[in-house]
Short mmCIF file of C-alpha atoms in Angstrom, two decimals:
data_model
loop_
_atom_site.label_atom_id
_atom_site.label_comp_id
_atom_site.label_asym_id
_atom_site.label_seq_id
_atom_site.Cartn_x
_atom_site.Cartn_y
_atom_site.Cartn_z
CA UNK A 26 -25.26 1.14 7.41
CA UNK A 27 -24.99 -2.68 6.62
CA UNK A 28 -21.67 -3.85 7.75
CA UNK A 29 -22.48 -7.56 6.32
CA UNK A 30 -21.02 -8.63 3.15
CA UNK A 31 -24.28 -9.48 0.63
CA UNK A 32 -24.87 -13.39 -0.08
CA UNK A 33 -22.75 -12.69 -3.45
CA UNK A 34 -20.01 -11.03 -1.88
CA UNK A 35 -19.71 -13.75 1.19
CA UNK A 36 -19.48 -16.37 -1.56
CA UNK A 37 -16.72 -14.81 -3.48
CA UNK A 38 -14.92 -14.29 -0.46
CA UNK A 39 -15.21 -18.27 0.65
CA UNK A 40 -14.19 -18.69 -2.65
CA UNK A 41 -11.07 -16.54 -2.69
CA UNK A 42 -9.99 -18.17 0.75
CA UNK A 43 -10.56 -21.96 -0.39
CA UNK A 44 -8.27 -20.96 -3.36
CA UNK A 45 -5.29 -19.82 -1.25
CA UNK A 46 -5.65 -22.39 0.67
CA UNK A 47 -5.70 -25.25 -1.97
CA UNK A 48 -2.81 -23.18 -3.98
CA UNK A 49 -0.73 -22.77 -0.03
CA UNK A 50 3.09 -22.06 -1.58
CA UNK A 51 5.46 -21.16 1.88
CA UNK A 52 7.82 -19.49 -0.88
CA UNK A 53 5.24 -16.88 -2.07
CA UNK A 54 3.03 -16.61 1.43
CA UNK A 55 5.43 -15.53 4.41
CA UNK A 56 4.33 -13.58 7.59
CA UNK A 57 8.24 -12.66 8.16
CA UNK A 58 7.46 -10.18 5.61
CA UNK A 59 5.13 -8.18 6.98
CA UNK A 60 3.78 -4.81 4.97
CA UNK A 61 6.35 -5.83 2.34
CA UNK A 62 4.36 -9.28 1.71
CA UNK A 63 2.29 -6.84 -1.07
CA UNK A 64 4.92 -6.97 -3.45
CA UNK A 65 5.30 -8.77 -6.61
CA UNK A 66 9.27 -8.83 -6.25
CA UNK A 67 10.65 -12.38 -7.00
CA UNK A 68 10.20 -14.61 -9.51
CA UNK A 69 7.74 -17.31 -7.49
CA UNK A 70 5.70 -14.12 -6.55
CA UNK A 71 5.48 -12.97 -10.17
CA UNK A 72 3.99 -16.52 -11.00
CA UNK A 73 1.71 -16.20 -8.03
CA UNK A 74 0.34 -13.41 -9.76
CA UNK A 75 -0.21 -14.90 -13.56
CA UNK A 76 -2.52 -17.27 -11.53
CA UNK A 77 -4.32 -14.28 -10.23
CA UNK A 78 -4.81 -13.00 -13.46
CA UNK A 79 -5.68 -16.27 -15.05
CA UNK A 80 -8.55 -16.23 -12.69
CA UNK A 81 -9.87 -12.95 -13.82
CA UNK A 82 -9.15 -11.20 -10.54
CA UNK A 83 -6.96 -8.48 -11.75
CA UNK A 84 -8.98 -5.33 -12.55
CA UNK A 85 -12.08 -6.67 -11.84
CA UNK A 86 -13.88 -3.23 -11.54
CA UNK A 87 -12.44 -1.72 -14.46
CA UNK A 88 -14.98 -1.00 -17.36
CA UNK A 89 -15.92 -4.17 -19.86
CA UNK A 90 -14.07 -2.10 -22.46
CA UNK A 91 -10.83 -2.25 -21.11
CA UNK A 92 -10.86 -6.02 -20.05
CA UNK A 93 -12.76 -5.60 -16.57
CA UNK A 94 -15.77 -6.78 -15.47
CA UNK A 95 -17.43 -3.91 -14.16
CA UNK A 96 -18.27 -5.20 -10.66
CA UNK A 97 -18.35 -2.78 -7.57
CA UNK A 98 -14.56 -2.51 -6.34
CA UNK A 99 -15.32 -3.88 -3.14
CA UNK A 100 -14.69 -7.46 -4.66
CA UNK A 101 -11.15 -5.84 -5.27
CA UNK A 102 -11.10 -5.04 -1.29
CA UNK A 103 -12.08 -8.30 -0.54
CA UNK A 104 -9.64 -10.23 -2.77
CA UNK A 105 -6.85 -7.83 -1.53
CA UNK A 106 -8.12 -8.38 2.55
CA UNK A 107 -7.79 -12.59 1.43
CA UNK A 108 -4.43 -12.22 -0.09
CA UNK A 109 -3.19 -10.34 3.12
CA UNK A 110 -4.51 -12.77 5.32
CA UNK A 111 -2.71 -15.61 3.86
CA UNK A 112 0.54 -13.19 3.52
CA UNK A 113 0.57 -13.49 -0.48
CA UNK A 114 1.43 -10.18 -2.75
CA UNK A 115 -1.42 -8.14 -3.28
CA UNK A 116 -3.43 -6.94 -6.49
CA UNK A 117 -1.05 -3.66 -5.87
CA UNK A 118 -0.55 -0.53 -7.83
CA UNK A 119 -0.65 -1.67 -11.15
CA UNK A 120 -4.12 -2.19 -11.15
CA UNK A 121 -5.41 0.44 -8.55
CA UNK A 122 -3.37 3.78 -8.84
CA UNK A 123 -2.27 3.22 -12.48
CA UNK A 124 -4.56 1.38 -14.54
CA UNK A 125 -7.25 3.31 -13.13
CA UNK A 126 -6.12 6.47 -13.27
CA UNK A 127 -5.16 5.87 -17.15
CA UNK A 128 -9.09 4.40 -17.55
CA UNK A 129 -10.13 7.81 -16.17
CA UNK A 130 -7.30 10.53 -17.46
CA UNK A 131 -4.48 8.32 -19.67
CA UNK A 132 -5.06 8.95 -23.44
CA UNK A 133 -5.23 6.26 -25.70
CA UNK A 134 -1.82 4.71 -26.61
CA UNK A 135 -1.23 4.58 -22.71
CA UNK A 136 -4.35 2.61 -22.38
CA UNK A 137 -3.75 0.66 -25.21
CA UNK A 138 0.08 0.15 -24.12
CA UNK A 139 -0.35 -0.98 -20.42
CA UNK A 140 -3.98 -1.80 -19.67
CA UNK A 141 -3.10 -5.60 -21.03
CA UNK A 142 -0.23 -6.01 -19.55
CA UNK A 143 -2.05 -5.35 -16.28
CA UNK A 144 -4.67 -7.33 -16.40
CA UNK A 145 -1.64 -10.16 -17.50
CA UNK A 146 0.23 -9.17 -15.24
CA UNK A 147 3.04 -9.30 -17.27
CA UNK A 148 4.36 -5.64 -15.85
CA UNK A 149 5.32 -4.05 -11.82
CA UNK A 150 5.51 -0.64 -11.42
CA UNK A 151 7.03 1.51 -8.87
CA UNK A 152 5.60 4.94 -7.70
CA UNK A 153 7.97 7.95 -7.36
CA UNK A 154 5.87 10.91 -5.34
CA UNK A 155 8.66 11.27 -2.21
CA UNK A 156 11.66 13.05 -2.79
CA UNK A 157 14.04 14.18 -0.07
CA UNK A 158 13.00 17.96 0.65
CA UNK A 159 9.43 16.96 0.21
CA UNK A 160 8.83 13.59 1.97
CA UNK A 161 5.35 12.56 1.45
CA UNK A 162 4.08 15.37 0.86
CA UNK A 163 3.24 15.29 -3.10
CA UNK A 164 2.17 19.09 -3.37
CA UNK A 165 6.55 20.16 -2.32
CA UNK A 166 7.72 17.81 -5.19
CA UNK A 167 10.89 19.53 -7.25
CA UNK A 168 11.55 16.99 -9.31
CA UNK A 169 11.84 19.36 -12.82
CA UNK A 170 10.35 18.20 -16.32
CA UNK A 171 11.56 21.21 -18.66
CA UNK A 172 10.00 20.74 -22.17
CA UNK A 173 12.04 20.00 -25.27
CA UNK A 174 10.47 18.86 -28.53
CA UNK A 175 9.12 15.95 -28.52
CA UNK A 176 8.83 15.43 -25.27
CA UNK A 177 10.16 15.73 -21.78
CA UNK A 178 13.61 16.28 -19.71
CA UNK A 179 13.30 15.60 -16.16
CA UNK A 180 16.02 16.17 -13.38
CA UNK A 181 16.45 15.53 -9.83
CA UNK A 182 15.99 12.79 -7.01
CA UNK A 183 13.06 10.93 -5.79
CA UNK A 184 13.14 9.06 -2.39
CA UNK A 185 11.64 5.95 -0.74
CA UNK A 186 10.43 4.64 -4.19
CA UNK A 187 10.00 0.82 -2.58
CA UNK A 188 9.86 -0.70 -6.26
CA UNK A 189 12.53 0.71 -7.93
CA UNK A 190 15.06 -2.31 -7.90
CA UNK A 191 12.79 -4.53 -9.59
CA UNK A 192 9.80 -2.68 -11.22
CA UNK A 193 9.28 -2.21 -15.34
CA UNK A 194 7.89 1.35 -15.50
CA UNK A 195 8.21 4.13 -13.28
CA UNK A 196 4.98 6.22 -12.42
CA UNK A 197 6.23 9.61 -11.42
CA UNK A 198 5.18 13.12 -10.64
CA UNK A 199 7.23 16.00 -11.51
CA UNK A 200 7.23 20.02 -11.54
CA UNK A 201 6.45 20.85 -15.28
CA UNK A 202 5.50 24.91 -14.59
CA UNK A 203 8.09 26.19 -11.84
CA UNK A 204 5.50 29.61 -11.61
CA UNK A 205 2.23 28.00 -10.88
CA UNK A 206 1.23 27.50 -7.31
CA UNK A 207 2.67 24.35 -5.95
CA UNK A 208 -0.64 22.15 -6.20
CA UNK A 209 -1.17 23.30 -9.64
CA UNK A 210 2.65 22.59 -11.57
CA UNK A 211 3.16 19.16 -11.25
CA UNK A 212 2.34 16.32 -13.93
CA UNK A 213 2.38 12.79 -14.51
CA UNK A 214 4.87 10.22 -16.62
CA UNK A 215 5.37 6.89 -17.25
CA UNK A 216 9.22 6.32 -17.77
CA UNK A 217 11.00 2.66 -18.78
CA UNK A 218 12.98 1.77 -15.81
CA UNK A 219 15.61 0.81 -18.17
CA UNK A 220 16.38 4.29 -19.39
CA UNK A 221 20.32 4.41 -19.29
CA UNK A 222 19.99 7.92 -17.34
CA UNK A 223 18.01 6.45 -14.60
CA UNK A 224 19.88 5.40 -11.59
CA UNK A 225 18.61 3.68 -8.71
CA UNK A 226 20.47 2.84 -5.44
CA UNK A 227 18.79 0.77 -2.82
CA UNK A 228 18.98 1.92 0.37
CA UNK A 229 18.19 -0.96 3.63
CA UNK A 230 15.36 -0.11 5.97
CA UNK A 231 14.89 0.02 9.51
CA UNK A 232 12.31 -3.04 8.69
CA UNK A 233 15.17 -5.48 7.26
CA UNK A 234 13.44 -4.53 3.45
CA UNK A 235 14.57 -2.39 0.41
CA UNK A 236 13.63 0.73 -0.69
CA UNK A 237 15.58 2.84 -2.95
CA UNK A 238 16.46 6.59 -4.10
CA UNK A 239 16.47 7.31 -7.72
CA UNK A 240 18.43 10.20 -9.54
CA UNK A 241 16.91 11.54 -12.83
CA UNK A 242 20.27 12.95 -15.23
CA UNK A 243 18.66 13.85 -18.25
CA UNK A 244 15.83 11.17 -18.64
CA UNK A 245 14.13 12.11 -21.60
CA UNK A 246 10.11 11.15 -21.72
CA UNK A 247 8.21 11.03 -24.92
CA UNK A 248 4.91 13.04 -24.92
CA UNK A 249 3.05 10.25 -25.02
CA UNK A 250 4.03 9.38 -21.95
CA UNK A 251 2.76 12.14 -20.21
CA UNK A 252 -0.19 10.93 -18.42
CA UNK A 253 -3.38 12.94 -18.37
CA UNK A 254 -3.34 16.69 -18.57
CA UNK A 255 -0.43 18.92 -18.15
CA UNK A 256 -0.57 20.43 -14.50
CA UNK A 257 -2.99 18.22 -13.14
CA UNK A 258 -0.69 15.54 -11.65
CA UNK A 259 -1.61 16.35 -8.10
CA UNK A 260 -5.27 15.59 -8.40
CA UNK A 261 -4.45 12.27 -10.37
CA UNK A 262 -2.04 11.33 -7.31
CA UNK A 263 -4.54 12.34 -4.70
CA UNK A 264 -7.64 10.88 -6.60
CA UNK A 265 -5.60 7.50 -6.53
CA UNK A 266 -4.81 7.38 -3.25
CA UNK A 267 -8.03 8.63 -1.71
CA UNK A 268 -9.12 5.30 -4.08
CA UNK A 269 -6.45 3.09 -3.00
CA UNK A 270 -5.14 3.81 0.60
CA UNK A 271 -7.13 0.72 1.95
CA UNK A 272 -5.50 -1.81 -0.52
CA UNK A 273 -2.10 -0.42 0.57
CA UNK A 274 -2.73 -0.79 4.67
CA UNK A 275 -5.09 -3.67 4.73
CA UNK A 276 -6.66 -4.90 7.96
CA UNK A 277 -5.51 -8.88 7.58
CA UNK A 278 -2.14 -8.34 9.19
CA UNK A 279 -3.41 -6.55 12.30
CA UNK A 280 -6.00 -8.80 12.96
CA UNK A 281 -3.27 -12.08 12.29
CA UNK A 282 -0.68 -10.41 14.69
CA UNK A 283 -3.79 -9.53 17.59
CA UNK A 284 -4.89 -13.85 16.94
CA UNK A 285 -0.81 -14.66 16.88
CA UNK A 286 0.03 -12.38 19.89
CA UNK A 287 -3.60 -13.87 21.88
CA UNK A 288 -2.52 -17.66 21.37
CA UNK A 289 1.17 -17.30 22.78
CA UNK A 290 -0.40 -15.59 25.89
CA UNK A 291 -2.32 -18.63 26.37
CA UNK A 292 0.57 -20.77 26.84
CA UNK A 293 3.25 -18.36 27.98
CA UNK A 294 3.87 -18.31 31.50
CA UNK A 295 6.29 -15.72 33.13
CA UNK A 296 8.29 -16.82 36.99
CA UNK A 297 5.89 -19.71 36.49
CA UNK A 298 2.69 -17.96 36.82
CA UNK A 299 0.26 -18.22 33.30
CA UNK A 300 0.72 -14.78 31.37
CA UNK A 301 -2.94 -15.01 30.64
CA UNK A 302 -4.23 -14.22 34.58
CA UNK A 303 -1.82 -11.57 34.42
CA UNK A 304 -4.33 -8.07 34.95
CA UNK A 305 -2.08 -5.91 33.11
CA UNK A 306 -1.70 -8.53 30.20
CA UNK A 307 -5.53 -9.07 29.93
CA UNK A 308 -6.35 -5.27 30.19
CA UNK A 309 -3.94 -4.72 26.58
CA UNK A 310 -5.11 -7.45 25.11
CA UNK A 311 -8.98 -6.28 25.31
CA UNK A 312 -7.67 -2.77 24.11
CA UNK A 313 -5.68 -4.74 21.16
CA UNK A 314 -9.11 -6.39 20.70
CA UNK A 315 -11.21 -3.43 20.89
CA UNK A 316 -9.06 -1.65 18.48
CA UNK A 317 -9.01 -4.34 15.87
CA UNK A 318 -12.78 -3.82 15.85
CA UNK A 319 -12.96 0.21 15.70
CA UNK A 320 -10.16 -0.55 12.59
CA UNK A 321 -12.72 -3.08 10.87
CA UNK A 322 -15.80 -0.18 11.58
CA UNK A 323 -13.67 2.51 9.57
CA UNK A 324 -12.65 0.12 7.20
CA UNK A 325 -16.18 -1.22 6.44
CA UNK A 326 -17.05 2.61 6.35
CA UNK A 327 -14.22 3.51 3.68
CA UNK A 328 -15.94 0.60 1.46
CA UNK A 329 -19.34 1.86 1.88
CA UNK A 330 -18.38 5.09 1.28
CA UNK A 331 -16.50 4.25 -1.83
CA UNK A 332 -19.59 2.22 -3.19
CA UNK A 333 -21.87 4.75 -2.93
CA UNK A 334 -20.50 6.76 -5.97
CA UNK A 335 -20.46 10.23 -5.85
CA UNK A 336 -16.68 12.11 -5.07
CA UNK A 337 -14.21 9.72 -3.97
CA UNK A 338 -14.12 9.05 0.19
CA UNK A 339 -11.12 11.18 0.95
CA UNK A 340 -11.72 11.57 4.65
CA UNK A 341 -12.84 8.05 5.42
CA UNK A 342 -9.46 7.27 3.75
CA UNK A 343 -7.45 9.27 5.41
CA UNK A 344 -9.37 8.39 8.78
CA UNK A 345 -9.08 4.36 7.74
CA UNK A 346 -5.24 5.32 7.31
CA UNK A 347 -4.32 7.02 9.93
CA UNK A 348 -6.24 4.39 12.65
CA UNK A 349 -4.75 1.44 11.75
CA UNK A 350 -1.08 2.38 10.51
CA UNK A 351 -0.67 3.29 14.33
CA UNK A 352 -2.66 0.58 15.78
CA UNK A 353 0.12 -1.87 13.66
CA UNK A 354 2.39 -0.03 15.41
CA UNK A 355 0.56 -0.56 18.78
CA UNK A 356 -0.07 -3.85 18.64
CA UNK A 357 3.78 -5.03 17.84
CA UNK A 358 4.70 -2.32 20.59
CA UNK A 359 2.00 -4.14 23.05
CA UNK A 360 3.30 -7.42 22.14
CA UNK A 361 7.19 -6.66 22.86
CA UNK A 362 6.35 -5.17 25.73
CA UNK A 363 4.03 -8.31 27.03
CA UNK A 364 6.80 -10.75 26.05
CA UNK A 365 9.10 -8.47 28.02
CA UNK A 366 12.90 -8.69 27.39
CA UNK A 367 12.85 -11.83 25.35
CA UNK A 368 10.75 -9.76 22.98
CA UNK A 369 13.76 -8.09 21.73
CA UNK A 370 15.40 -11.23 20.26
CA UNK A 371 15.52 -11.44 17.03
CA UNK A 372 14.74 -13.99 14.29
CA UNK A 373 16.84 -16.37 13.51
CA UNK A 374 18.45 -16.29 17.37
CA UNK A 375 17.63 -18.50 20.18
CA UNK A 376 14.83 -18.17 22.31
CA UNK A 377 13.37 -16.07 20.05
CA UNK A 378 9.14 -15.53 21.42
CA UNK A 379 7.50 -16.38 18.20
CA UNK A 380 10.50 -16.61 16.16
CA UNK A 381 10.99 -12.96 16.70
CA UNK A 382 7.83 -12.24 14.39
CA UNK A 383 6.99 -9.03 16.51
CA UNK A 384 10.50 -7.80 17.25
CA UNK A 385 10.90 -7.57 13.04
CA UNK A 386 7.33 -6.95 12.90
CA UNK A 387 7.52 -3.31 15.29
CA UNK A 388 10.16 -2.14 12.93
CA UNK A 389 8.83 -2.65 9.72
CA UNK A 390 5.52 -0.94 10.92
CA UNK A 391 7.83 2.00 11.41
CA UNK A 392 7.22 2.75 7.86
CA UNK A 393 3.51 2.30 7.04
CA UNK A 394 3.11 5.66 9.22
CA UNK A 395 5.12 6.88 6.54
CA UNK A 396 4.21 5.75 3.25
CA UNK A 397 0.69 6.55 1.44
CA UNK A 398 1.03 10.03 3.04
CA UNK A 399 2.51 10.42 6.37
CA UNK A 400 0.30 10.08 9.58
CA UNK A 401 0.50 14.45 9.82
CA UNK A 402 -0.64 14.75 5.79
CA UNK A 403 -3.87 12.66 7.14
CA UNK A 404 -4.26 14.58 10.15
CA UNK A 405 -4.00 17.91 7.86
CA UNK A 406 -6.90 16.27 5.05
CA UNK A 407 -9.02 15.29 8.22
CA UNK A 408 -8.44 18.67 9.43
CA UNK A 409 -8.77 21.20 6.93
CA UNK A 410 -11.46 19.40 4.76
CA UNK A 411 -13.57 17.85 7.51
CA UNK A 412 -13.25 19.87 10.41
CA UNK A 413 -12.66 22.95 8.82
CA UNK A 414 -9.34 23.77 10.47
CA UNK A 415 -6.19 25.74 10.03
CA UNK A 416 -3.27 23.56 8.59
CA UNK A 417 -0.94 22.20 11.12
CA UNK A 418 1.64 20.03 9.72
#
């Protein structure tokens, strides 16, 4: 296995880098934001991303016929690993999880509808799989889509949709055949946020960000915005995230917070003695250190695995996921617990280590073990389709 970028690939990524750097804006590129940095919610940030596209980095894998430019998609991973480093919003789910899936399944006015407006990026979507008796588990969804002519009715809630206060089109998976086995009755749709029988309240997280819960009344759905085949919505959703998992959790932030946390040891001394001759201190950072490395070996794996062709690299996904979600978690948890009771402060109060980066930072990694598929769905894919065990979880 070559874990070196190729001379082509090393000079796109200088390339990417020297861009964010010459186009630095504080507004659009904030730390303080943490996993929520990859989102395309405010108007600077929307900007940010017409630039993007102006460049001809949106969709660059996508087929020549539908405005890409057919290069292998790890040009996408290292555009999105660039972006994260410098703490701007990512390429996101408009062009991984939606516009591909409509390249492979989506029939032809849904390509011809959104596939431009992608690559423009003149649209945001927001992604309704969770609902509250299901959590992230797609298969449980209940979310009913009863057919009337012409189309669609759905009813019912869907939870933790992170996009909903601001997005254009809902993608969303609902039950369309209530007697078919679980896996096999749910479908795809493409819904205008704006539909008057939408509603969407935002509910405040535990990481100082918004997600919301959406309740369907009603909401009628065309039939041409059913995407791909009837019934086959939960192989579409867990195509696209086997595909797209390690755009969502990228490695940037990790390795930023393990560089932040490793300076302010240098220089932080505790009853006057230097934190950094501290045994204890040194022994979790070399296991921060350590672990940053495993999480750049699966994560170089995932991409390898992905180039090769073939079916798509579920387990290395799910592996790649599971890893570093928790070693996020870790890492903030290591860092509190280094910067001792100071490391509670919060930002914005005095005395703050770090401007409380990794007291806001441990919470909002409270919910990457959640979303993509919990940390238990991963260890239930690794399970029963690599190891060949029972289910679990």
């Amino acid at each position: 296995m070559d874990f070196d970028f190729s001379p082509e690939e090393q000079k796109f990524a200088e390339e990417v880098d020297a861009w964010l750097v010459e186009n630095r804006d504080p507004v659009v590129m904030d730390h303080h934001r943490e996993n929520f940095t990859q989102l395309s919610d405010t108007p600077e940030r929307r900007a940010f991303m017409k630039k993007l596209a102006a460049k001809g980095w949106l969709g660059m894998s996508w087929p020549k016929e539908f405005g890409g430019q057919e290069i292998e998609g790890v040009y996408e991973y290292i555009l999105n690993e660039a972006l994260s480093k410098h703490a701007a919003p990512q390429i996101g789910k408009g062009v991984g999880i939606i516009g591909k899936t409509l390249i492979r399944h989506g029939n032809d006015f849904l390509k011809q509808k959104f596939l431009p407006l992608i690559l423009d990026a003149e649209i945001e979507f927001a992604v309704g799989y969770s609902e509250p008796e299901a959590g992230s588990d797609a298969a449980n969804m209940q979310l009913r889509a009863d057919k009337v002519e012409g189309g669609w009715l759905l009813n019912g809630q869907k939870m933790w949709t992170t996009s909903a206060h601001f997005a254009d089109w809902y993608w969303v998976g609902a039950r369309t055949d209530q007697d078919k086995p679980k896996h096999d009755g749910l479908s795809l749709f493409l819904i205008d946020m704006d539909n008057p029988n939408l509603e969407v309240q935002s509910l405040p997280t535990i990481g100082k960000d918004t997600t919301n819960q959406v309740f369907f009344d009603d909401v009628f759905v065309p039939d041409e915005y059913l995407v791909g085949q009837q019934g086959k919505g939960f192989q579409m959703i867990s195509e696209a995230l086997d595909l797209e998992r390690f755009t969502m959790f990228t490695l940037s932030p990790i390795a930023n917070r393990s560089e932040v946390l490793v300076d302010w040891v240098k220089e932080a001394k505790r009853d006057d003695e230097p934190l950094k001759d501290d045994t204890n201190v040194r022994r979790t950072i070399a296991h921060i250190m350590t672990d940053t490395a495993v999480a750049k070996a699966l994560s170089t794996r995932f991409v390898c695995a992905a180039k090769s062709g073939g079916k798509p690299p579920t387990i290395e996904s799910s592996q790649y996921k599971l890893f570093t979600t928790s070693l996020s978690q870790r890492v903030c948890k290591d860092a509190l617990d280094i910067q001792g009771h100071e490391g509670t402060i919060m930002e914005g109060q005095d005395d703050a280590p770090l401007r409380g980066r990794f007291e806001g930072a441990y919470r909002a990694t409270m919910n990457e073990t959640v979303g993509g598929g919990s940390s238990e769905i991963q260890k239930n894919i690794i399970a029963r389709r690599h190891l060949g065990l029972p289910k679990n979880f």
